[in-house]
Amino acid sequence: MLRWLIGGGREPQGLAEKSSVQTIGEEQIQNPYTELLVLKGHQDIVRFLVQIDDFRFASAGDDGIIFLWNAQTGEKLCELHGHTHKITAIAPFSSSDVTEEKITDLIITASADRTVIVWDCSSGRQVQKVSCFHSTVKCLAVLQRLNVWLSGGSDLCVWNRKLDLLCKTNHLTDAGISALVELPKNCVAAAVGKELIIFRLSASYNGSEGWNVLEVKRLVDHQDNISSLVSVNDLTFVTGSHVGELIVWDALDWTKQASECNFWDSSVHPDVQPEIKLSQSPNETSVQHLTSDEECVFAAVGKGIYVYNLQMKRVIACQRTAHDSSVLHIEKLPNRQLISCSEDGSVRIWELREKQQLPAEPVPTGFFNMWGFGRANKQANQAAKKMLENTPMYFLELVGDLIGHSSAVQMFLYFGELGLATCSADHLIILWKDGERESSLRSLALFKKLAQNGDLQLKL
Amino acid sequence: MISAPDVVAFTREEELEDDLYREPPLPEEYSVPLFPFAGQGANPWAKVSGSKFTRDFILISEFSEQVGPQPLLTIPDDAKVSGTFDLNYFSLRIMSVDYQASFVGHPPGSAYPKLNFVEDSKVVLGDSKEGAFAYVHHLTLYDLEARGFVRPFCMAYISADEHKIMQQFQELSAEFSKASECLKTGNRKAFANELEQKLKDLDYTRTVLHNETEQQKKANDKGYYTTQAIEKANELASVEKSIIEHQDLLRQIRSYPYRKLKESEFHPYEPECALDRADASSDQDLTASDPAEPGETHLYTHMPSYTPKLIKAKSAKCFDKKLKTLKELCDVYFFTQTLDQLHHIERTFRGDVCYLLTEQISRALLKQQSVTNFLFEDVSFLDEKPPEKQYRGCQGLSQDAVDEKCSEESLAPKVVISLGSYKSSVECVPIKMEQEMEDSEEPKMSESVMSEHQENLDYLDADIKGSISSGESIEVLGTEKSGSGLTKSESQASLPVIPSPQAGRSKVGSRRTVSEDSIEVLSTCPSESLIPEDFKASYPSAINEEPYVDDDEGGLRFTPRLNPDVDDGQDDVSKQESLVQVDAACCIGKESPNFLEPLPELGQKLCEEDGVVRIPPQPYRPAEQGLRGGFPSHDGLSAGLLPYELDSRYLTGSREVSKSSLDECSDSTSYISSTASTCSDRTPSPAHLACAAGERHRKRAGQNALRFIRQYPFAHPAIYSLLSGRTLVVLGEDEAMVKKLVTALSIFVPNCGVYAKPVKHWVTSPLHLVDFQKWKLIGLQRTVSPAGVNVLHALSRYSRYLSILDADSKTLRCPLYKGTVVARLADHRTQIKRGSTYYMHVQSILTQLCSKAFLFTFCHHLHLPINEREPEESVVNRRINFLKLQLGLANEDIKIVQYLAELLKLHYIQEPGQGGNPLLRFDYVPSFLYKI
């Protein structure tokens, strides 16, 4: 395509580009997103999107402004100004408190100006501001159960709804807590550098409002900084590190259940041929993001996506180079689909498919896809299907990609029927929508308006 | 625009580029004599061949009291246009048919010269000798130096095509009425100014004469008057008489009924200018009020604008003086406005009548397609300014309106003045005169209101009398009041308030204190004695007598017309017309029965009865309330039936006007004319000024588009891209070439909103996603620089949203098109040769598409389930079936209609206030590369 443009049309389109990344082309039957809305407002990189309720979401980024948007219409609901530096963490805090009758949707934002602000989403007002931090708060966690929230910086602080500091830990490290996850039994796992520290919150004996936070255990199994931390279910949580280690932990006794540390090492997997080993820089093996459903953990590792099955304790499917550059965020959709976004500015929709394959067959889909022989791959699949095989194998099929951002897509938010919101370093948020659905919604609105105006009546 | 290919032949004649028609001529034996005039190789549609002028033009001529009928100017001001046509002769002809009774001067039974506010007369005149037919619009302008103060003028639209004049009669009449109204407005202003100056002169003369008489009296102690003294006294008396006369004239001209202007909603001048003028003239009024103050001697010092002259007892002979030019008569501003209007008329009615009619019909039809118009039509041409807005703007700003407001609001002070000396009647005329009008007319028109009002006046009268001791105090009141009037008008209270006695009294009371103060100051003025007692006495009596109103009613010849029963009036008119009729041969028709649309049957009757009207003009009059039935027929009468309920309202409105302004309509046709002018203002004016520019653009775009579809075999998919909402990028190095292509293709781009088309002619920076939301057709620069590579990178990145037409290598990359609509739209073997014709062809097909999209959008069952249990799939099936079977669309054509429908929906849903989020719709379809 580009060559055609530059070369003045010598090369007709149609030949797949010689790229290691699988491409899908322009015909994407399964891609439902045929309409988009560009939401402008931010003046810097938009890093966070957070869902407030069924139709609202908040966006925040390096310009320190938080915007609230209507996910259906793309309307800007309000602008929250208060932070002077970039926003480092954002968490929704919708509390249906027993004592309070109405449900208030709050969001908590932490910024590099060492403040944390609690906002009321319905009024757009700042509820409270805390500015007694010694360092930037890098992560926030809300423990709905206990009706408290935690802020993680160089120390861990526990706050109640009214923003009273309940208790805090000692100074842990200068680097600070990079991730927090809630565990059962009032425990919290905090990723501090290479270490994973388990804290336990307990009501103090002095009074009902008093809380204590105790360090229970330090886990030092990771070789490098822990970059992602996610809770799978009540029994397990998963961590990933910069060098591509993935460790599955037992959430109750904090023991290592399984670990996978050789995502990048093709020799471990029989389905990867050694000669196409990619150059391994730490960045390319870093576990950028983890997500999970009940049976699998999905890891964004470097440019690739890996599906790790918790039962089988092995990677069941992978897309080694799912994107042109690092995958920043992945999400599992209910319909076996997986969405990933990347620094290359694209969002891709994958589907986890089962395939019948000979165990002896040395060529996985990923290989061919990598070289762009999509068609050949299909034929191979069909050929393979003919051979009956017992072991189900999975592969990630690219069903669509969304190209709109001109810079790294930092994060996205899946709104189900309403569509998909993506935020990017190009200061934009794009709402991707199902064109068919939107069209029928507009028809509905049209006839509603017609009825309102009384234009439906026959005029004689 | 709705136009079918079969009207193509009737496009305008000046567009017939000769080279296109210089094809090898047919052998003699095959040629058919088509047209009797087709001697000079002209095409049958060039109708002007019989006449001595090359094309239609507008002639303004005057019946000069010195030299008789003479042509003043032609529009266009080009000797070639009128050619050998004898303008002098024609001026004579057209001036001779002015049958309006513009009698001015001393009507019998009147003490003062009387100005008539004469309605213009409109006549159609034919001259077979000259091969000329003309719409002639007579008007009179006031000139103090002219005989009877009037100068008859006429504007004529001269065409070789009789049908054109007849069929466009209403439009011509409406447009010329505007021009005439503009001239007359300017003329009234100028005339009032002139009168003011004259009054100052007279005043000054009187002072001088008075002083001389006094001196003579002193010098003369013999006890008898010398002949010299008697002469002086006579002179003084005549000056005084002339002052009164001129004041009366000024009052009359100032009292021109602004209500009429209000009704006819015509304000030729722009509000801003009017504001300036209002300021200027209010300043003028202030300065004008100064010199009339008693201390005249010192007042001359601060009145730089005009120095009164001593007026000789005998005025110059009529033939000695040079008559004012039209420009001087009407004030330069209004004169240029009028010229603009006339040029506009000339442009509007240029060309063949078929073309004009087609244009009018399509315009009228387009008005009814309000839902889909925005897609492809140039809405700006259709947008006529909402009348109220126009009216309000001018009303608030124009000086007349302000004056009127002053008069309406500051009633009580005015009463004071009208009771006072004549002087204030000069100084505060704009305020006071109106009041007098009301005073004098209201007792006649609305007794009930007036009785109360009268009491009020009496009451005030009694209250005030004691305080008024001299003209000076009134003077102060006048100026003071005018100030208060202005501030009130700023507050924009628009309803005339008749104050309650209490309010009036309190106002008067406050004024009185002011006046008393000022008396102290002013009474020191030495010239107090200059105010003659007899003026004080005579002036109020003049008001009470109200001679002019009586006169007018006496002089009005068609009192039956004032009956609420219109039929009587109409009959009367028609009778009158047959009486007045001058030359049945050349006077083809004076009034169109279609003016009386409210009563079409009557119009028909008139048409039959009145032998003068041979062919009733019958252009299509649109139903303004939207589509009421099927396709309107071209029958003039049945078409005229449509809006009758609307127009009858106007008629009653205008009847009230003519009722309330009895004294103004004194010519035979005034009633109908005024009706017509109010009605015809409602009709869509055939074309607008913007139209001409748009016309040229369309023509060029059409030509370019024609060239494009001939040159590029892949024109179809490119056009399909545009119609289906996929942004087309025209990539090229040469800006001119790219822009040309963009212009050509722009006619296929559906509009997203009401405003400009989503077309960007030239971009040099890399494109972004947001651009595709905004623009559907983009001209993009291709450069070899690194920046250029970025541009191409962006293109390849967003290629799924784009079709790319490479103008340099003549390639197109876009989705496949297999439909049929575009093939009809852009047939490269088309026989259409001219740009404007092709443009019309495109518009007609696009209109078809629009109507399909409209049907598709607004069919309820296509989008929503009929009952709640109906599954979504069946609705989808129904939708597809409708598109395929009912609308007969194939393949990609469906997408075009769907896209248009989507735009319609968005446009309809969108709240008027907010712009709505622009959204980008796209499909995941493969693109193909097309090469030549």
PDB file of C-alpha atoms in Angstrom, chain B residues 635-796:
ATOM      1  CA  ASP B 635     -52.155  25.510 -14.492  1.00  0.00           C
ATOM      2  CA  GLY B 636     -51.942  28.955 -13.118  1.00  0.00           C
ATOM      3  CA  LEU B 637     -55.273  28.999 -11.465  1.00  0.00           C
ATOM      4  CA  SER B 638     -55.168  25.664  -9.835  1.00  0.00           C
ATOM      5  CA  ALA B 639     -51.706  26.409  -8.635  1.00  0.00           C
ATOM      6  CA  GLY B 640     -52.935  29.668  -7.352  1.00  0.00           C
ATOM      7  CA  LEU B 641     -55.577  27.891  -5.385  1.00  0.00           C
ATOM      8  CA  LEU B 642     -53.113  26.305  -3.096  1.00  0.00           C
ATOM      9  CA  PRO B 643     -52.018  29.199  -0.988  1.00  0.00           C
ATOM     10  CA  TYR B 644     -55.244  31.018  -0.897  1.00  0.00           C
ATOM     11  CA  GLU B 645     -56.011  30.561   2.701  1.00  0.00           C
ATOM     12  CA  LEU B 646     -52.680  31.977   3.519  1.00  0.00           C
ATOM     13  CA  ASP B 647     -53.010  34.942   1.292  1.00  0.00           C
ATOM     14  CA  SER B 648     -56.462  35.874   2.336  1.00  0.00           C
ATOM     15  CA  ARG B 649     -54.985  36.738   5.611  1.00  0.00           C
ATOM     16  CA  TYR B 650     -52.591  39.042   3.927  1.00  0.00           C
ATOM     17  CA  LEU B 651     -55.387  40.526   2.043  1.00  0.00           C
ATOM     18  CA  THR B 652     -57.308  41.415   5.119  1.00  0.00           C
ATOM     19  CA  GLY B 653     -54.153  42.760   6.571  1.00  0.00           C
ATOM     20  CA  SER B 654     -53.496  44.926   3.631  1.00  0.00           C
ATOM     21  CA  ARG B 655     -57.059  45.980   3.495  1.00  0.00           C
ATOM     22  CA  GLU B 656     -56.617  47.401   6.890  1.00  0.00           C
ATOM     23  CA  VAL B 657     -53.620  49.218   5.664  1.00  0.00           C
ATOM     24  CA  SER B 658     -55.404  50.816   2.835  1.00  0.00           C
ATOM     25  CA  LYS B 659     -58.225  51.617   5.138  1.00  0.00           C
ATOM     26  CA  SER B 660     -56.129  53.330   7.670  1.00  0.00           C
ATOM     27  CA  SER B 661     -54.180  55.229   5.099  1.00  0.00           C
ATOM     28  CA  LEU B 662     -57.026  56.605   3.154  1.00  0.00           C
ATOM     29  CA  ASP B 663     -55.294  59.680   2.099  1.00  0.00           C
ATOM     30  CA  GLU B 664     -52.406  57.921   0.487  1.00  0.00           C
ATOM     31  CA  CYS B 665     -54.149  55.791  -1.998  1.00  0.00           C
ATOM     32  CA  SER B 666     -55.673  58.035  -4.487  1.00  0.00           C
ATOM     33  CA  ASP B 667     -54.790  56.511  -7.773  1.00  0.00           C
ATOM     34  CA  SER B 668     -56.971  54.035  -9.461  1.00  0.00           C
ATOM     35  CA  THR B 669     -54.896  50.949  -8.882  1.00  0.00           C
ATOM     36  CA  SER B 670     -53.533  51.703  -5.521  1.00  0.00           C
ATOM     37  CA  TYR B 671     -55.730  49.304  -3.737  1.00  0.00           C
ATOM     38  CA  ILE B 672     -54.842  46.348  -5.803  1.00  0.00           C
ATOM     39  CA  SER B 673     -51.278  47.386  -5.982  1.00  0.00           C
ATOM     40  CA  SER B 674     -50.903  47.595  -2.306  1.00  0.00           C
ATOM     41  CA  THR B 675     -52.482  44.229  -1.990  1.00  0.00           C
ATOM     42  CA  ALA B 676     -50.190  42.922  -4.575  1.00  0.00           C
ATOM     43  CA  SER B 677     -47.125  44.300  -3.009  1.00  0.00           C
ATOM     44  CA  THR B 678     -47.908  42.742   0.298  1.00  0.00           C
ATOM     45  CA  CYS B 679     -48.740  39.455  -1.278  1.00  0.00           C
ATOM     46  CA  SER B 680     -45.936  39.301  -3.681  1.00  0.00           C
ATOM     47  CA  ASP B 681     -43.432  39.963  -1.004  1.00  0.00           C
ATOM     48  CA  ARG B 682     -44.362  36.603   0.323  1.00  0.00           C
ATOM     49  CA  THR B 683     -43.642  34.846  -2.862  1.00  0.00           C
ATOM     50  CA  PRO B 684     -40.190  33.475  -3.260  1.00  0.00           C
ATOM     51  CA  SER B 685     -38.133  35.845  -5.213  1.00  0.00           C
ATOM     52  CA  PRO B 686     -36.913  33.921  -8.189  1.00  0.00           C
ATOM     53  CA  ALA B 687     -33.255  34.165  -7.566  1.00  0.00           C
ATOM     54  CA  HIS B 688     -30.861  35.756  -5.234  1.00  0.00           C
ATOM     55  CA  LEU B 689     -27.706  37.619  -5.664  1.00  0.00           C
ATOM     56  CA  ALA B 690     -25.739  34.716  -4.358  1.00  0.00           C
ATOM     57  CA  CYS B 691     -27.314  32.652  -7.034  1.00  0.00           C
ATOM     58  CA  ALA B 692     -25.279  34.230  -9.760  1.00  0.00           C
ATOM     59  CA  ALA B 693     -22.016  33.342  -8.132  1.00  0.00           C
ATOM     60  CA  GLY B 694     -23.249  29.885  -7.305  1.00  0.00           C
ATOM     61  CA  GLU B 695     -24.367  29.520 -10.844  1.00  0.00           C
ATOM     62  CA  ARG B 696     -20.897  30.082 -12.146  1.00  0.00           C
ATOM     63  CA  HIS B 697     -19.478  27.684  -9.645  1.00  0.00           C
ATOM     64  CA  ARG B 698     -21.991  25.027 -10.590  1.00  0.00           C
ATOM     65  CA  LYS B 699     -21.230  25.484 -14.207  1.00  0.00           C
ATOM     66  CA  ARG B 700     -17.536  25.099 -13.676  1.00  0.00           C
ATOM     67  CA  ALA B 701     -17.974  22.165 -11.347  1.00  0.00           C
ATOM     68  CA  GLY B 702     -20.265  20.553 -13.874  1.00  0.00           C
ATOM     69  CA  GLN B 703     -17.759  21.000 -16.657  1.00  0.00           C
ATOM     70  CA  ASN B 704     -14.953  19.598 -14.575  1.00  0.00           C
ATOM     71  CA  ALA B 705     -17.078  16.690 -13.513  1.00  0.00           C
ATOM     72  CA  LEU B 706     -17.980  15.993 -17.101  1.00  0.00           C
ATOM     73  CA  ARG B 707     -14.337  16.006 -18.025  1.00  0.00           C
ATOM     74  CA  PHE B 708     -13.559  13.747 -15.107  1.00  0.00           C
ATOM     75  CA  ILE B 709     -16.059  11.109 -16.051  1.00  0.00           C
ATOM     76  CA  ARG B 710     -14.873  11.174 -19.625  1.00  0.00           C
ATOM     77  CA  GLN B 711     -11.221  10.981 -18.777  1.00  0.00           C
ATOM     78  CA  TYR B 712     -11.183   8.492 -15.972  1.00  0.00           C
ATOM     79  CA  PRO B 713     -12.628   5.073 -16.591  1.00  0.00           C
ATOM     80  CA  PHE B 714     -12.774   4.508 -12.856  1.00  0.00           C
ATOM     81  CA  ALA B 715     -15.001   7.471 -12.228  1.00  0.00           C
ATOM     82  CA  HIS B 716     -17.788   5.213 -11.038  1.00  0.00           C
ATOM     83  CA  PRO B 717     -16.093   3.734  -8.006  1.00  0.00           C
ATOM     84  CA  ALA B 718     -14.740   7.159  -7.129  1.00  0.00           C
ATOM     85  CA  ILE B 719     -18.189   8.677  -7.190  1.00  0.00           C
ATOM     86  CA  TYR B 720     -19.528   5.704  -5.317  1.00  0.00           C
ATOM     87  CA  SER B 721     -16.995   6.363  -2.588  1.00  0.00           C
ATOM     88  CA  LEU B 722     -18.220   9.900  -2.228  1.00  0.00           C
ATOM     89  CA  LEU B 723     -21.858   8.950  -2.246  1.00  0.00           C
ATOM     90  CA  SER B 724     -21.373   6.241   0.321  1.00  0.00           C
ATOM     91  CA  GLY B 725     -19.545   8.539   2.674  1.00  0.00           C
ATOM     92  CA  ARG B 726     -16.076   7.179   2.233  1.00  0.00           C
ATOM     93  CA  THR B 727     -13.588   9.984   2.212  1.00  0.00           C
ATOM     94  CA  LEU B 728     -11.917  10.404  -1.150  1.00  0.00           C
ATOM     95  CA  VAL B 729      -8.424  11.805  -1.113  1.00  0.00           C
ATOM     96  CA  VAL B 730      -7.192  13.331  -4.331  1.00  0.00           C
ATOM     97  CA  LEU B 731      -3.449  13.063  -4.194  1.00  0.00           C
ATOM     98  CA  GLY B 732      -1.237  15.075  -6.468  1.00  0.00           C
ATOM     99  CA  GLU B 733       1.716  17.354  -6.813  1.00  0.00           C
ATOM    100  CA  ASP B 734       0.045  20.068  -8.797  1.00  0.00           C
ATOM    101  CA  GLU B 735      -2.260  22.127  -6.677  1.00  0.00           C
ATOM    102  CA  ALA B 736      -4.286  23.462  -9.567  1.00  0.00           C
ATOM    103  CA  MET B 737      -4.949  20.041 -10.959  1.00  0.00           C
ATOM    104  CA  VAL B 738      -5.918  18.609  -7.605  1.00  0.00           C
ATOM    105  CA  LYS B 739      -8.211  21.501  -6.887  1.00  0.00           C
ATOM    106  CA  LYS B 740      -9.821  21.095 -10.236  1.00  0.00           C
ATOM    107  CA  LEU B 741     -10.509  17.462  -9.562  1.00  0.00           C
ATOM    108  CA  VAL B 742     -11.826  18.265  -6.131  1.00  0.00           C
ATOM    109  CA  THR B 743     -14.143  20.869  -7.592  1.00  0.00           C
ATOM    110  CA  ALA B 744     -15.350  18.409 -10.147  1.00  0.00           C
ATOM    111  CA  LEU B 745     -16.049  15.737  -7.601  1.00  0.00           C
ATOM    112  CA  SER B 746     -17.530  18.062  -5.041  1.00  0.00           C
ATOM    113  CA  ILE B 747     -20.903  17.984  -6.724  1.00  0.00           C
ATOM    114  CA  PHE B 748     -21.261  14.358  -5.681  1.00  0.00           C
ATOM    115  CA  VAL B 749     -20.509  14.939  -2.037  1.00  0.00           C
ATOM    116  CA  PRO B 750     -23.522  14.748   0.226  1.00  0.00           C
ATOM    117  CA  ASN B 751     -23.647  17.442   2.810  1.00  0.00           C
ATOM    118  CA  CYS B 752     -23.482  16.382   6.408  1.00  0.00           C
ATOM    119  CA  GLY B 753     -24.955  19.476   7.952  1.00  0.00           C
ATOM    120  CA  VAL B 754     -26.613  22.631   6.887  1.00  0.00           C
ATOM    121  CA  TYR B 755     -23.390  24.447   6.351  1.00  0.00           C
ATOM    122  CA  ALA B 756     -20.581  24.117   3.874  1.00  0.00           C
ATOM    123  CA  LYS B 757     -19.905  20.907   2.048  1.00  0.00           C
ATOM    124  CA  PRO B 758     -17.391  18.623   3.682  1.00  0.00           C
ATOM    125  CA  VAL B 759     -14.806  19.353   1.037  1.00  0.00           C
ATOM    126  CA  LYS B 760     -11.244  20.421   1.641  1.00  0.00           C
ATOM    127  CA  HIS B 761      -9.563  21.526  -1.505  1.00  0.00           C
ATOM    128  CA  TRP B 762      -5.953  21.450  -0.523  1.00  0.00           C
ATOM    129  CA  VAL B 763      -4.101  19.986   2.427  1.00  0.00           C
ATOM    130  CA  THR B 764      -0.371  19.691   2.831  1.00  0.00           C
ATOM    131  CA  SER B 765      -0.038  18.140   6.272  1.00  0.00           C
ATOM    132  CA  PRO B 766      -0.542  14.484   7.112  1.00  0.00           C
ATOM    133  CA  LEU B 767      -4.151  13.546   7.484  1.00  0.00           C
ATOM    134  CA  HIS B 768      -5.610  12.419  10.718  1.00  0.00           C
ATOM    135  CA  LEU B 769      -8.645  10.462  11.670  1.00  0.00           C
ATOM    136  CA  VAL B 770     -10.436  13.607  12.715  1.00  0.00           C
ATOM    137  CA  ASP B 771     -10.088  14.930   9.180  1.00  0.00           C
ATOM    138  CA  PHE B 772     -12.097  12.050   7.795  1.00  0.00           C
ATOM    139  CA  GLN B 773     -14.869  12.900  10.159  1.00  0.00           C
ATOM    140  CA  LYS B 774     -14.895  16.456   8.945  1.00  0.00           C
ATOM    141  CA  TRP B 775     -14.177  16.101   5.277  1.00  0.00           C
ATOM    142  CA  LYS B 776     -15.414  13.682   2.728  1.00  0.00           C
ATOM    143  CA  LEU B 777     -13.337  14.973  -0.154  1.00  0.00           C
ATOM    144  CA  ILE B 778      -9.800  16.127   0.370  1.00  0.00           C
ATOM    145  CA  GLY B 779      -7.154  17.411  -1.988  1.00  0.00           C
ATOM    146  CA  LEU B 780      -3.789  16.342  -0.683  1.00  0.00           C
ATOM    147  CA  GLN B 781      -0.351  17.446  -1.673  1.00  0.00           C
ATOM    148  CA  ARG B 782       2.199  14.839  -2.634  1.00  0.00           C
ATOM    149  CA  THR B 783       5.739  15.867  -1.917  1.00  0.00           C
ATOM    150  CA  VAL B 784       9.004  14.028  -2.064  1.00  0.00           C
ATOM    151  CA  SER B 785      10.284  15.548   1.151  1.00  0.00           C
ATOM    152  CA  PRO B 786      10.388  13.545   4.383  1.00  0.00           C
ATOM    153  CA  ALA B 787       7.267  15.341   5.414  1.00  0.00           C
ATOM    154  CA  GLY B 788       5.679  13.970   2.303  1.00  0.00           C
ATOM    155  CA  VAL B 789       6.550  10.482   3.423  1.00  0.00           C
ATOM    156  CA  ASN B 790       4.705  11.156   6.629  1.00  0.00           C
ATOM    157  CA  VAL B 791       1.723  12.219   4.616  1.00  0.00           C
ATOM    158  CA  LEU B 792       1.828   8.949   2.732  1.00  0.00           C
ATOM    159  CA  HIS B 793       2.316   6.973   5.896  1.00  0.00           C
ATOM    160  CA  ALA B 794      -0.801   8.489   7.315  1.00  0.00           C
ATOM    161  CA  LEU B 795      -2.620   7.639   4.131  1.00  0.00           C
ATOM    162  CA  SER B 796      -1.572   4.040   4.209  1.00  0.00           C
TER     163      SER B 796
END
